[in-house]
PDB file of C-alpha atoms and ligand atoms in Angstrom:
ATOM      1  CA  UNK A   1     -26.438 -43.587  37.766  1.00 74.00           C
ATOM      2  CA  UNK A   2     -26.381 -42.386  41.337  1.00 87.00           C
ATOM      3  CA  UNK A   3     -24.381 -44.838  43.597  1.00 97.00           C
ATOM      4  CA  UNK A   4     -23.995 -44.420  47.559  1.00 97.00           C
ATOM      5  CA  UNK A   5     -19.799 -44.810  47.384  1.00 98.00           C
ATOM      6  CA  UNK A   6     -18.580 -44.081  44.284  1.00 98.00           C
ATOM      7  CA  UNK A   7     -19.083 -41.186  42.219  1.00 98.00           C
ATOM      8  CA  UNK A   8     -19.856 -41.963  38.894  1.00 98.00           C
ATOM      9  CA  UNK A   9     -19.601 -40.139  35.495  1.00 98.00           C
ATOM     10  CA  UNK A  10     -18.936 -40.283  31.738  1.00 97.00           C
ATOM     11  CA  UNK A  11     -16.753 -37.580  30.378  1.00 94.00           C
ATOM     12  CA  UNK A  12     -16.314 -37.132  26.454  1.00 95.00           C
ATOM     13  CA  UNK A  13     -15.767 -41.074  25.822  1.00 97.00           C
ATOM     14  CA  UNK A  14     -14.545 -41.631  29.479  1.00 98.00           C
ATOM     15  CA  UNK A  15     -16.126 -43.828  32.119  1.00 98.00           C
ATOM     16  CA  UNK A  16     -14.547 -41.624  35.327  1.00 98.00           C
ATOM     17  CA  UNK A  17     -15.372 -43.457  38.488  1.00 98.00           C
ATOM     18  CA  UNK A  18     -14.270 -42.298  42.074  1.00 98.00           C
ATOM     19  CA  UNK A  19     -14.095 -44.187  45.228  1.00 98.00           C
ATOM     20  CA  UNK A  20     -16.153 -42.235  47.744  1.00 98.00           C
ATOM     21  CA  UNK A  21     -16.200 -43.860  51.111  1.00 98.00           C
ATOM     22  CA  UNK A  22     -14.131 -41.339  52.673  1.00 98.00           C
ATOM     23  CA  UNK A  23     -15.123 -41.665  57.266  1.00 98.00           C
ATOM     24  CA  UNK A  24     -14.054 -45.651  56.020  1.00 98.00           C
ATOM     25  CA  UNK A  25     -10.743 -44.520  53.871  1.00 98.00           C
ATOM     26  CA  UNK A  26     -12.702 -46.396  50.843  1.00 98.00           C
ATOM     27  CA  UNK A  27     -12.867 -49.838  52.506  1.00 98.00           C
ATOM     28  CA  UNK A  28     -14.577 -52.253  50.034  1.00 98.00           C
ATOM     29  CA  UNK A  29     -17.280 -53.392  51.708  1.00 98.00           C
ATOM     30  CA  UNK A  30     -19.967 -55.184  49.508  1.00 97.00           C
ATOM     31  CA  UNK A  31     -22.129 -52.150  48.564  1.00 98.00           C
ATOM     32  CA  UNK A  32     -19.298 -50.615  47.252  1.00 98.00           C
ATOM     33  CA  UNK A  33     -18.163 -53.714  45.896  1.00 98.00           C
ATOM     34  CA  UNK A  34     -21.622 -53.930  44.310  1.00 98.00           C
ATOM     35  CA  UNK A  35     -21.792 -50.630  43.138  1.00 98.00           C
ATOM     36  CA  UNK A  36     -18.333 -50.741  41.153  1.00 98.00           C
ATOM     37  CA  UNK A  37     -19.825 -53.894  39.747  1.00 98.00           C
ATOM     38  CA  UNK A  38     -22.563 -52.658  38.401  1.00 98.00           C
ATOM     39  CA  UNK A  39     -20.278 -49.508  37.404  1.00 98.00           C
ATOM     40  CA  UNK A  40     -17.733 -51.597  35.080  1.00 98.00           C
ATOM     41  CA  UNK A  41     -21.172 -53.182  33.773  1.00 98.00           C
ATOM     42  CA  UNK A  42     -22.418 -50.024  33.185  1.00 98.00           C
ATOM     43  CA  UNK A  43     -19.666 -48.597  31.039  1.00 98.00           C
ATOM     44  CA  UNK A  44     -19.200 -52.501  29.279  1.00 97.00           C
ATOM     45  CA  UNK A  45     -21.929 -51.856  27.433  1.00 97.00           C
ATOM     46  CA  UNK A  46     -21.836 -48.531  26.489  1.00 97.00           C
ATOM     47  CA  UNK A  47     -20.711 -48.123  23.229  1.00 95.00           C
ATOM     48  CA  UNK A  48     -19.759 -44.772  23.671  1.00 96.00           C
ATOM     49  CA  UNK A  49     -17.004 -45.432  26.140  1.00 98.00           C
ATOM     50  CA  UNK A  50     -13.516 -46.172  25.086  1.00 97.00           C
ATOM     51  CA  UNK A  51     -11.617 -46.194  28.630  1.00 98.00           C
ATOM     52  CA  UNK A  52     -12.284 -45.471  32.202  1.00 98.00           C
ATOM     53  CA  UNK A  53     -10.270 -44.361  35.046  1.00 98.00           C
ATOM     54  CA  UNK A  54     -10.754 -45.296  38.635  1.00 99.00           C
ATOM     55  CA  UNK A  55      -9.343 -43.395  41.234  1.00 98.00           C
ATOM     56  CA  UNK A  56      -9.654 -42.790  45.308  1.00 98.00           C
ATOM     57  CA  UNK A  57      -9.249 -39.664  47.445  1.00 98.00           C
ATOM     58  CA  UNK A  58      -5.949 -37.553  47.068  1.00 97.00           C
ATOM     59  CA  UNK A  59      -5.457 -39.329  51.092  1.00 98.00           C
ATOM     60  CA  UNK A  60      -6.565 -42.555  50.197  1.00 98.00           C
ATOM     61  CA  UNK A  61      -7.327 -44.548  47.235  1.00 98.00           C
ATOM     62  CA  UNK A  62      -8.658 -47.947  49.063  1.00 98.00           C
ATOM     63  CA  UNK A  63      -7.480 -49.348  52.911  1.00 98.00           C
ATOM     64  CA  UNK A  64      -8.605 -52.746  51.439  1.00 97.00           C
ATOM     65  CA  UNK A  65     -11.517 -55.190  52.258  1.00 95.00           C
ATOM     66  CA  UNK A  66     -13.858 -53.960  55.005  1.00 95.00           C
ATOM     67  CA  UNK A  67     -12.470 -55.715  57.807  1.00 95.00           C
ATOM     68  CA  UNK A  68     -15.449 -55.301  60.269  1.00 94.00           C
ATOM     69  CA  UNK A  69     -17.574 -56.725  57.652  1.00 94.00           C
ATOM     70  CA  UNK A  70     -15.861 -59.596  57.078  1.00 93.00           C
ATOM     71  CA  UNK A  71     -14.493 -59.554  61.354  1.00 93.00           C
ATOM     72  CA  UNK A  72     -16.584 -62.426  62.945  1.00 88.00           C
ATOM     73  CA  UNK A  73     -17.404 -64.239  59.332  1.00 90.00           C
ATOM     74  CA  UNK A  74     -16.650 -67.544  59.230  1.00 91.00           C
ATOM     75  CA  UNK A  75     -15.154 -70.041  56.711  1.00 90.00           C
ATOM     76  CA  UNK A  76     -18.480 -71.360  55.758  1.00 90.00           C
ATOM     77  CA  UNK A  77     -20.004 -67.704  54.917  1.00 91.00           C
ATOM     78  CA  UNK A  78     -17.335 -66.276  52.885  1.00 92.00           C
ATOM     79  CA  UNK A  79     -16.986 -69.709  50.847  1.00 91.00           C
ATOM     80  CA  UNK A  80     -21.038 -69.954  50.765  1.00 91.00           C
ATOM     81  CA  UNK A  81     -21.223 -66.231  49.023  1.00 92.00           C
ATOM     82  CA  UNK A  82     -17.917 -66.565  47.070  1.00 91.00           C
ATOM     83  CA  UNK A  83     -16.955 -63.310  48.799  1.00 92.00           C
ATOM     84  CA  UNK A  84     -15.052 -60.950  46.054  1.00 94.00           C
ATOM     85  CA  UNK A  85     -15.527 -63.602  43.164  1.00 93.00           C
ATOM     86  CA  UNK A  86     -18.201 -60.729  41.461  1.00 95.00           C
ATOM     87  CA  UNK A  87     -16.102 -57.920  41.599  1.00 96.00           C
ATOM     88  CA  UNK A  88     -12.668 -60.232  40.472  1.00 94.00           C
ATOM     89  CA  UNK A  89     -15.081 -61.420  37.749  1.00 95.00           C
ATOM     90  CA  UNK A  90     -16.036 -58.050  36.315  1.00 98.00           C
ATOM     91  CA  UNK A  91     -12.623 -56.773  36.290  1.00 98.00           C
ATOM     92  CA  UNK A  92     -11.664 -60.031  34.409  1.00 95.00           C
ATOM     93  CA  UNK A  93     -14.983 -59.100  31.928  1.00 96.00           C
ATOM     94  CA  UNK A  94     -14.475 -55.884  31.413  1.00 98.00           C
ATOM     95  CA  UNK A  95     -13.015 -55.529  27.654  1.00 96.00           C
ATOM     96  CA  UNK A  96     -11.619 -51.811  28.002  1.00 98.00           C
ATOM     97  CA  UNK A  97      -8.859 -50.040  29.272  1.00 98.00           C
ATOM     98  CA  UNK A  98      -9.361 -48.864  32.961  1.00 98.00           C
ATOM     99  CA  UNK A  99      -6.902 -46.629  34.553  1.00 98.00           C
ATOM    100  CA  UNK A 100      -5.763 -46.303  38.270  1.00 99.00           C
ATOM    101  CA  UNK A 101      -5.191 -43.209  39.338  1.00 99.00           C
ATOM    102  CA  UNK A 102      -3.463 -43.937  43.188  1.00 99.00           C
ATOM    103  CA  UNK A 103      -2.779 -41.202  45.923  1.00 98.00           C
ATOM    104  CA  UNK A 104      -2.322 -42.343  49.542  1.00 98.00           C
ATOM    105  CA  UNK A 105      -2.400 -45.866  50.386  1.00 98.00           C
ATOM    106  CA  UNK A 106      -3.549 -48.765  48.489  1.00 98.00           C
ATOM    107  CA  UNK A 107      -3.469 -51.658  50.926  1.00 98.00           C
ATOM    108  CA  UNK A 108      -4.928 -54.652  50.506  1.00 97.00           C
ATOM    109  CA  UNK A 109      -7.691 -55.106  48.668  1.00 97.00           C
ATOM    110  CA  UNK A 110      -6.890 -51.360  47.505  1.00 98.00           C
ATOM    111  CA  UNK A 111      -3.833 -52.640  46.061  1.00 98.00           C
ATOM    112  CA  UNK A 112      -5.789 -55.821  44.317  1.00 97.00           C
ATOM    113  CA  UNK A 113      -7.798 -53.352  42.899  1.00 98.00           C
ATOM    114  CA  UNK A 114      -5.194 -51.056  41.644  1.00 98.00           C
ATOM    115  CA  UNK A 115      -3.678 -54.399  40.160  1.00 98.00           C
ATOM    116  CA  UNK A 116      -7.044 -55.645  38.827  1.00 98.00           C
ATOM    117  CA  UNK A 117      -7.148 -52.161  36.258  1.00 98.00           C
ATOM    118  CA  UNK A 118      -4.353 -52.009  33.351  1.00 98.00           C
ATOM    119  CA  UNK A 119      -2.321 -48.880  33.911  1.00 98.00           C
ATOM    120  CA  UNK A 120      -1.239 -47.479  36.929  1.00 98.00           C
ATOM    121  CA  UNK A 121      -0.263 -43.834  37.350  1.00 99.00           C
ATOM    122  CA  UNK A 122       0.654 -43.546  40.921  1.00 98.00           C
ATOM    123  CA  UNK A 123       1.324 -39.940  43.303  1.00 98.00           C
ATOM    124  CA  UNK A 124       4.337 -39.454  44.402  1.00 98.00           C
ATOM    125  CA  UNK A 125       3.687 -39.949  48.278  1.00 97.00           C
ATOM    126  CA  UNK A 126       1.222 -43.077  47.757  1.00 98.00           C
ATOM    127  CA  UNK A 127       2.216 -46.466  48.429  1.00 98.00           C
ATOM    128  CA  UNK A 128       1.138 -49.815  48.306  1.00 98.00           C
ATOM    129  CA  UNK A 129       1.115 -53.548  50.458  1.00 98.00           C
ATOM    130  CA  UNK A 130      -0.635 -56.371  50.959  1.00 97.00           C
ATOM    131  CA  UNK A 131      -1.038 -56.247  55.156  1.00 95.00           C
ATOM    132  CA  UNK A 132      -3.407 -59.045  55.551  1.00 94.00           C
ATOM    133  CA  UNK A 133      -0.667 -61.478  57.238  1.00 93.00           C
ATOM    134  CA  UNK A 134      -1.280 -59.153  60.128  1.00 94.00           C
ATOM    135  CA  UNK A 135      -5.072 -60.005  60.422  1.00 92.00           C
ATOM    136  CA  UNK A 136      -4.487 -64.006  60.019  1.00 91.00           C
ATOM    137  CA  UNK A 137      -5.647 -63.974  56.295  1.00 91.00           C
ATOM    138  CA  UNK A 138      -4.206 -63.431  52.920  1.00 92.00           C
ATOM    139  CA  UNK A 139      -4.668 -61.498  49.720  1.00 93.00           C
ATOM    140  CA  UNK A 140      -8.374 -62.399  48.075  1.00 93.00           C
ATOM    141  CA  UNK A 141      -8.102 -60.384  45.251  1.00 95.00           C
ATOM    142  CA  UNK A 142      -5.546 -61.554  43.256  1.00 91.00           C
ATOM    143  CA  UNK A 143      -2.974 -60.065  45.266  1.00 94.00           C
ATOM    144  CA  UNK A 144      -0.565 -63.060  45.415  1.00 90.00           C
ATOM    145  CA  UNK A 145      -0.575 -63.592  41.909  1.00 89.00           C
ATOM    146  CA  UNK A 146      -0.666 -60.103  40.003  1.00 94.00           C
ATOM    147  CA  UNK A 147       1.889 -58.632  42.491  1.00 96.00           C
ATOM    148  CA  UNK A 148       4.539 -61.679  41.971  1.00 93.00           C
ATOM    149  CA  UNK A 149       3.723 -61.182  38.537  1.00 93.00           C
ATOM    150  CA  UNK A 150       4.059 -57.513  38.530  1.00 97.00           C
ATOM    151  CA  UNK A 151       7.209 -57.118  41.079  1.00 98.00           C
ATOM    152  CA  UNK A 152       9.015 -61.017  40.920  1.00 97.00           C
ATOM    153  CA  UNK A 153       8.724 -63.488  43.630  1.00 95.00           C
ATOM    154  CA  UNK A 154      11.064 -62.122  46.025  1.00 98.00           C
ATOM    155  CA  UNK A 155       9.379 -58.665  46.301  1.00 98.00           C
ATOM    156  CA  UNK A 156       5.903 -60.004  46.142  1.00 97.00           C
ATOM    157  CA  UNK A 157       6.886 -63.106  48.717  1.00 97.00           C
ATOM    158  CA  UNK A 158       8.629 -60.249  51.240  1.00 98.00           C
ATOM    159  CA  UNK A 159       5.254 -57.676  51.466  1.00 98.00           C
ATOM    160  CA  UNK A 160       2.949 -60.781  51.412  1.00 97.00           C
ATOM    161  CA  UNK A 161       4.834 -62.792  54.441  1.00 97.00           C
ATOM    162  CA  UNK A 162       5.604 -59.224  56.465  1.00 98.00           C
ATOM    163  CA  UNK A 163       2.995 -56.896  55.505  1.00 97.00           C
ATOM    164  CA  UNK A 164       5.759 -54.585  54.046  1.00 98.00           C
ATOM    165  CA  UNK A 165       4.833 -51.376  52.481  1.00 98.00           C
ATOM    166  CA  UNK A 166       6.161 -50.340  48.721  1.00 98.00           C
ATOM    167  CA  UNK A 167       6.545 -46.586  48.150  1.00 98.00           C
ATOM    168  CA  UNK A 168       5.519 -45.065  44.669  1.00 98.00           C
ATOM    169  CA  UNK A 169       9.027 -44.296  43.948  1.00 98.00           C
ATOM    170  CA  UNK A 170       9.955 -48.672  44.741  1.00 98.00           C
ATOM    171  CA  UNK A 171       6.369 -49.471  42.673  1.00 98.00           C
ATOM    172  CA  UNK A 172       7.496 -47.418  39.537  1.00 98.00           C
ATOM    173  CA  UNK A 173      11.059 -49.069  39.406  1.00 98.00           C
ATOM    174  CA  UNK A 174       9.909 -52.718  40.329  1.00 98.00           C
ATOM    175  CA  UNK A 175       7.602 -52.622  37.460  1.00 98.00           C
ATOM    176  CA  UNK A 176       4.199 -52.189  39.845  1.00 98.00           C
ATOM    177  CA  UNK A 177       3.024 -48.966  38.543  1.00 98.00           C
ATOM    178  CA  UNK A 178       3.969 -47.257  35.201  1.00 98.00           C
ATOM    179  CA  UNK A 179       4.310 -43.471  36.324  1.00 98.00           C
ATOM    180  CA  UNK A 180       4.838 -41.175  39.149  1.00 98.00           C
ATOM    181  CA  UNK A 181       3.361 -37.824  39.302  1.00 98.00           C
ATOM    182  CA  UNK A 182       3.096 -35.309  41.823  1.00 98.00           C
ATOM    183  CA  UNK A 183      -0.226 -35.064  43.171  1.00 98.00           C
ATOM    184  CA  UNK A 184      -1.246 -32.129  41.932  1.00 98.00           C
ATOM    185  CA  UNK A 185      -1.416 -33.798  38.276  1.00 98.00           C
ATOM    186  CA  UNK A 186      -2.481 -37.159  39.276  1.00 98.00           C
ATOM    187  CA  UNK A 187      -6.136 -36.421  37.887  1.00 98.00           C
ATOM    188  CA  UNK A 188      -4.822 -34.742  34.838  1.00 98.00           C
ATOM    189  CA  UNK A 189      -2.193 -37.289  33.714  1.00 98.00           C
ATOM    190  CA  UNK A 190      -4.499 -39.814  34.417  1.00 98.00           C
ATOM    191  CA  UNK A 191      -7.226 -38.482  32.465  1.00 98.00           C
ATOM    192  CA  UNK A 192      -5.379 -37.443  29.497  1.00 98.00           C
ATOM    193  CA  UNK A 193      -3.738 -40.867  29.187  1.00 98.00           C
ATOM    194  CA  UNK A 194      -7.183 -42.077  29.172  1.00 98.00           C
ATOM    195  CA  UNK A 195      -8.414 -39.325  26.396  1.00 98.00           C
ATOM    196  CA  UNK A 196      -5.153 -40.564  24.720  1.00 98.00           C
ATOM    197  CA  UNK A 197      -6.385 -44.143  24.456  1.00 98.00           C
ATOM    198  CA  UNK A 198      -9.628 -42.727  23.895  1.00 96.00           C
ATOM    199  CA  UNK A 199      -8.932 -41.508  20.372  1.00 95.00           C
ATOM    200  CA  UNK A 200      -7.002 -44.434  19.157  1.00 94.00           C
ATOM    201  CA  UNK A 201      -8.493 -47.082  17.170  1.00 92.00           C
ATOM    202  CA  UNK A 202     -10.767 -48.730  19.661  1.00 92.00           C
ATOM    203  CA  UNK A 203     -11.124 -52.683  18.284  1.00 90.00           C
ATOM    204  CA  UNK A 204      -7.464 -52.653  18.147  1.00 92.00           C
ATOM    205  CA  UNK A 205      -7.197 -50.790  22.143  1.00 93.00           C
ATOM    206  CA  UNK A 206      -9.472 -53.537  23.149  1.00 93.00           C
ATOM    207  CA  UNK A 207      -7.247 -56.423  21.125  1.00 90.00           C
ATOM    208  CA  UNK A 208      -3.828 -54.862  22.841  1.00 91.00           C
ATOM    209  CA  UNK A 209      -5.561 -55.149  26.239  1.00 94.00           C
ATOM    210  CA  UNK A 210      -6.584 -58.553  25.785  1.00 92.00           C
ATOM    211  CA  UNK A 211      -3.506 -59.965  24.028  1.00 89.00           C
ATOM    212  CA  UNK A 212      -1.216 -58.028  26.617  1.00 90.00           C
ATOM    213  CA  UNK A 213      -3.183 -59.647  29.063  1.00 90.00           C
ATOM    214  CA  UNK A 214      -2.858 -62.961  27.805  1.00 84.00           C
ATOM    215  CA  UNK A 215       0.886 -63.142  28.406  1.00 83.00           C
ATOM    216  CA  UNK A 216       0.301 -63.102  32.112  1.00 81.00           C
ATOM    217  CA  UNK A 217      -2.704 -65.218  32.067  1.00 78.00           C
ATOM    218  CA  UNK A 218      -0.312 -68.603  31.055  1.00 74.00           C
ATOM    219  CA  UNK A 219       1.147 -70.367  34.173  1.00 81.00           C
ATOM    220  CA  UNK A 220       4.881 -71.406  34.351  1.00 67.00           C
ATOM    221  CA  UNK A 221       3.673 -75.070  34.027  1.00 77.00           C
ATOM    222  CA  UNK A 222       1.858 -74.220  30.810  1.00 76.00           C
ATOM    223  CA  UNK A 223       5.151 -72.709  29.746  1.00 65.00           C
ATOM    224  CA  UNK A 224       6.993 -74.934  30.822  1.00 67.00           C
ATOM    225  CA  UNK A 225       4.561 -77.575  29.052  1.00 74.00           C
ATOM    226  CA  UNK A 226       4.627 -76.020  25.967  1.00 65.00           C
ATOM    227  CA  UNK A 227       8.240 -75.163  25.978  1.00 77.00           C
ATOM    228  CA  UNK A 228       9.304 -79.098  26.530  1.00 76.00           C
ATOM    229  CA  UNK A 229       6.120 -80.757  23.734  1.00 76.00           C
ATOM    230  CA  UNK A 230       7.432 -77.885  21.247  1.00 76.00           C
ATOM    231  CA  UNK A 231      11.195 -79.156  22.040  1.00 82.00           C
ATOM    232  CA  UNK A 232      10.192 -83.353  21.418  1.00 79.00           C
ATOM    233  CA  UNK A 233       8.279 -81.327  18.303  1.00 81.00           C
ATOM    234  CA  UNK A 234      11.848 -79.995  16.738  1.00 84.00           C
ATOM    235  CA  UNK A 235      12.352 -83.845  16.371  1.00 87.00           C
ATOM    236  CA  UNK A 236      10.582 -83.891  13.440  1.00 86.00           C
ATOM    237  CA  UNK A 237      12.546 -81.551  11.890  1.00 83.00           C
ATOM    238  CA  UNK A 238      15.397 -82.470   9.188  1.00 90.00           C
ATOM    239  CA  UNK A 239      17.738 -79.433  10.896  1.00 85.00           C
ATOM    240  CA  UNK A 240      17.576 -81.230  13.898  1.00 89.00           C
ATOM    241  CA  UNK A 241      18.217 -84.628  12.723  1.00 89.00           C
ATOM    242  CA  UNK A 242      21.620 -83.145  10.282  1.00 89.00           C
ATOM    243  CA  UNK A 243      22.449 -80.903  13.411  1.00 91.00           C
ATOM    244  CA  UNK A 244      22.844 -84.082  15.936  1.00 90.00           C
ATOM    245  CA  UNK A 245      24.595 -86.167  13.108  1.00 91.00           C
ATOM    246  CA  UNK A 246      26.911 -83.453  12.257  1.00 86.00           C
ATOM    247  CA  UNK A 247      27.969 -83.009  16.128  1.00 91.00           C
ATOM    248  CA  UNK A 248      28.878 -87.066  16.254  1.00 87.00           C
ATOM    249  CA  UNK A 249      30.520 -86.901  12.981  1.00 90.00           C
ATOM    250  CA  UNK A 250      32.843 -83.732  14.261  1.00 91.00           C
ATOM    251  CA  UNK A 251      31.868 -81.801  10.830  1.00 90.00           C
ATOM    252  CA  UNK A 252      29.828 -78.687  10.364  1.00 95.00           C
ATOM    253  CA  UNK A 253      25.691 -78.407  10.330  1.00 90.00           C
ATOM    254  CA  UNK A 254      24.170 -77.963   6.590  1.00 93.00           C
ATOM    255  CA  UNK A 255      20.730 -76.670   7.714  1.00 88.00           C
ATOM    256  CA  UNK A 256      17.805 -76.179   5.003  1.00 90.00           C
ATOM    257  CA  UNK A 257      14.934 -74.958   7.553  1.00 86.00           C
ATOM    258  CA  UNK A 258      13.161 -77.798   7.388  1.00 87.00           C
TER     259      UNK A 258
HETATM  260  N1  LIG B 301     -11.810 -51.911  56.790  1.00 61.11           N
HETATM  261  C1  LIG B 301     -12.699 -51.261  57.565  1.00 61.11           C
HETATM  262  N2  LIG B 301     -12.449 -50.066  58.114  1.00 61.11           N
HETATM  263  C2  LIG B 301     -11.263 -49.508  57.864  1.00 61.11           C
HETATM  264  C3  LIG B 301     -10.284 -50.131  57.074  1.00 61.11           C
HETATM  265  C4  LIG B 301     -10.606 -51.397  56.509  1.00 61.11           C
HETATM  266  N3  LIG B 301      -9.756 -52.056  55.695  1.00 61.11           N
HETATM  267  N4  LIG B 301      -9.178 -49.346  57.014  1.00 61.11           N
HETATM  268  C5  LIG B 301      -9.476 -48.261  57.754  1.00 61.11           C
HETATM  269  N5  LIG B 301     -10.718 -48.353  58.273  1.00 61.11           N
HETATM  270  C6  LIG B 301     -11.425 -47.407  59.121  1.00 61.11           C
HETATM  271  C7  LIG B 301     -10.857 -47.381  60.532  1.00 61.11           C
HETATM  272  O1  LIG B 301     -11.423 -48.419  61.304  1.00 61.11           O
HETATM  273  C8  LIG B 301     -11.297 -46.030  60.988  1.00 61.11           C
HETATM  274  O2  LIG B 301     -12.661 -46.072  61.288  1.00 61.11           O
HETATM  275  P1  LIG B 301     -13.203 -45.330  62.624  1.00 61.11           P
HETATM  276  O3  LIG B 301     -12.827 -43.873  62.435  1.00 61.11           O
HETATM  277  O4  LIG B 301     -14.677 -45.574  62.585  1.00 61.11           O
HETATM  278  O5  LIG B 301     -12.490 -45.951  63.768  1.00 61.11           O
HETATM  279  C9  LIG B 301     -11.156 -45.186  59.726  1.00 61.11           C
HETATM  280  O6  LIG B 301     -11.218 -46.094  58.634  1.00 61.11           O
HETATM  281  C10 LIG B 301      -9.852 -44.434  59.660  1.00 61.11           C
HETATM  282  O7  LIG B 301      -8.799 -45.387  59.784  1.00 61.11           O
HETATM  283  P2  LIG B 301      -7.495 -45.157  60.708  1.00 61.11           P
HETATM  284  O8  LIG B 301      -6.833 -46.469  60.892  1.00 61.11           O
HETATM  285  O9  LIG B 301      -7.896 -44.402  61.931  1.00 61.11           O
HETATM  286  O10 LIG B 301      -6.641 -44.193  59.749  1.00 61.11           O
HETATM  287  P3  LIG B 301      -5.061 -44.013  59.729  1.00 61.11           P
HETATM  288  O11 LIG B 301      -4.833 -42.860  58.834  1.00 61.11           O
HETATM  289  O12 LIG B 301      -4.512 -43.988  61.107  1.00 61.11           O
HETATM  290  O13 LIG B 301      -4.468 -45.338  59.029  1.00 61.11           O
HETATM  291  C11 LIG B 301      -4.388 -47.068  57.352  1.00 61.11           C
HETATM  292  C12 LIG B 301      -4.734 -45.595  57.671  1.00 61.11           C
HETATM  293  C13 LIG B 301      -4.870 -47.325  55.920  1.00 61.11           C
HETATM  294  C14 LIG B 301      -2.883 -47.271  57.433  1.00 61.11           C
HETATM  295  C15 LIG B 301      -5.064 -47.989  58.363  1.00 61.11           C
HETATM  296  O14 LIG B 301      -6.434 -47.632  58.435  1.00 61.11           O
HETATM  297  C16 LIG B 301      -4.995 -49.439  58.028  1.00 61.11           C
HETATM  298  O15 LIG B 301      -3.972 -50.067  58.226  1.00 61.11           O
HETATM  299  N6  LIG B 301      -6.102 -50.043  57.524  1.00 61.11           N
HETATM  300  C17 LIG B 301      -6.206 -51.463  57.266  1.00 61.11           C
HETATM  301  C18 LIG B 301      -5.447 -51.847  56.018  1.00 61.11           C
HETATM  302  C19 LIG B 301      -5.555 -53.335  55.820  1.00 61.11           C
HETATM  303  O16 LIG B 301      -5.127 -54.133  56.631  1.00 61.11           O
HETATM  304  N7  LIG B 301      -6.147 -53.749  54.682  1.00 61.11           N
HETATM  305  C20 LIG B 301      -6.330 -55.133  54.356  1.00 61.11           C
HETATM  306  C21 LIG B 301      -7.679 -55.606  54.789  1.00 61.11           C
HETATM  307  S1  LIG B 301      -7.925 -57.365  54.516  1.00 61.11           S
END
C-alpha cells in the first residue's frame, strides 16, 4: 500500500509505519491523517499482524496538527467535519499493540498521537508538550485527558495552561513514556519489543491491551459511583452488621465472611 506521507510496511508479523512528511516536520494534516487511518485499518484486519510500531524522523516524530490547514477554519467547519474524530476513532478500534517509537519533538497533536499508541519508547534528546495555548486552542486529540492520566493533574494542568515542554528523561520518570534509549537504538528497541509481543500468545496480547486499557477508560465519577453503591452494598452483609454492634457494645468483632 503506497501512501503519500507515511511509509508503510509489514515486517515478519509487524505492521512498521513511518511518518514521512519531513519539509512539514510530520504535521498531521488530513491526508496524512487519512492515510494512517486507512494504515491502522489496514493492519486490523490482517491476520498476520500481531503488533505495529509507529515512529517519525530521528528530528521529528510529529510538530502536531497542521496549523495552516486548520489557520482561517472556523468553528462551524471543524465541528461540521468532526475534525480528528476518524483518526481518534481508529486508534480507539484498533485491537493490537502499536508502539511509538519518539525522537525529536512530539508536540501537540504529535504528542496525542504518541499517547493514542500503547508503549512508548522515547530517544534520549526527544521531548514532548502540548503548545496549543499559544495558538488560542487546546489539545484535540486526547491530549487533556491521556496526559493527566499518564503524568497527574499537576504536570498535565502546568504544560497544558503554559505550553511547557517535558524532556524524555521528565516523560520516563513521570510515567509518560516507558523507556529511554539513545537514538541510535530507538528503531531496534522498538522493533524488538514489538517482535517480543509478536511471539507471545496473541488472543491473550490483544485481551492485556484491552483490559489494561479499561482501567483508564473509567472516570473518577464512575469510581467514585461505584466505590459509594458498593459501600451502601456492604450493608447487606452480616460482618458489617456484628462489626457496628460490636463497636457500640465496646467488645471485639466475630466476623464469619458473610
Ligand atoms: N503545522 C504546520 N506546519 C508546521 C507545523 C505545524 N504544526 N510545525 C512546523 N511546521 C512547518 C513550519 O511552518 C515550517 O514550514 P516552512 O519551512 O514552510 O516555513 C517547517 O515546518 C519547519 O518548521 P520550523 O518552525 O521552521 O522548525 P523549527 O525546527 O524551528 O521548530 C518546532 C520546530 C516543532 C518547535 C516548531 O515548528 C513548532 O513549534 N511547531 C508547532 C508546534 C505546535 O504548536 N503544535 C500544535 C499544533 S495545534
Amino acid at each position: 500500500m503506497a501512501f503519500k506521507n507515511l511509509d508503510f510496511e509489514i515486517n515478519d508479523h509487524i505492521g512498521v509505519m513511518r511518518l514521512n512528511r519531513p519539509r512539514k516536520l510530520n504535521a498531521l494534516n488530513q491526508q496524512l491523517v487519512q492515510e494512517l487511518v486507512k494504515a491502522l485499518g489496514k493492519l486490523d484486519a490482517d491476520d498476520s499482524v500481531r503488533c505495529a510500531v509507529l515512529s517519525g524522523s530521528e528530528t521529528v516524530f510529529c510538530a502536531g496538527a497542521d496549523i495552516e490547514e486548520m489557520n482561517g477554519k472556523t468553528f462551524v467547519e471543524m465541528y461540521a467535519q468532526d475534525h480528528f474524530t476518524d483518526i481518534a476513532e481508529a486508534f480507539l478500534k484498533f485491537r493490537k499493540p502499536i508502539i511509538a517509537a519518539v525522537a525529536g519533538a512530539a508536540l501537540g497533536g504529535g504528542c496525542e498521537l504518541a499517547m493514542m499508541c500503547d508503549i512508548i519508547i522515547a530517544a534520549e534528546e526527544s521531548f514532548f508538550g502540548q503548545p496549543e495555548i499559544n495558538l488560542g486552542v487546546i489539545a484535540g486529540i486526547g491530549g487533556t485527558q491521556r496526559l493527566t492520566r499518564a503524568v497527574g493533574k499537576a504536570k498535565s494542568m502546568e504544560m497544558h495552561l503554559t505550553g511547557r515542554r517535558m524532556t524524555a528523561e521528565e516523560a520516563e520518570s513521570s510515567g509518560l513514556v516507558s523507556r529511554v534509549v539513545p537514538l541510535r537504538k530507538l528503531n531496534e528497541e522498538a522493533m524488538s519489543t514489538a517482535s517480543k509481543i509478536a511471539s507471545l500468545p496473541q488472543l491473550a496480547v490483544m485481551a492485556a491491551k484491552e483490559t489494561v486499557n479499561r482501567a483508564e477508560e473509567t472516570s473518577l465519577r464512575e469510581g467514585l459511583l461505584m466505590e459509594r453503591r458498593l459501600f451502601h452494598a456492604m450493608f447487606a452483609t452480616e460482618d458489617q452488621s456484628e462489626g457496628m454492634k460490636a463497636f457500640a457494645e465496646k467488645r471485639q468483632a466475630h466476623f464469619r465472611g458473610r
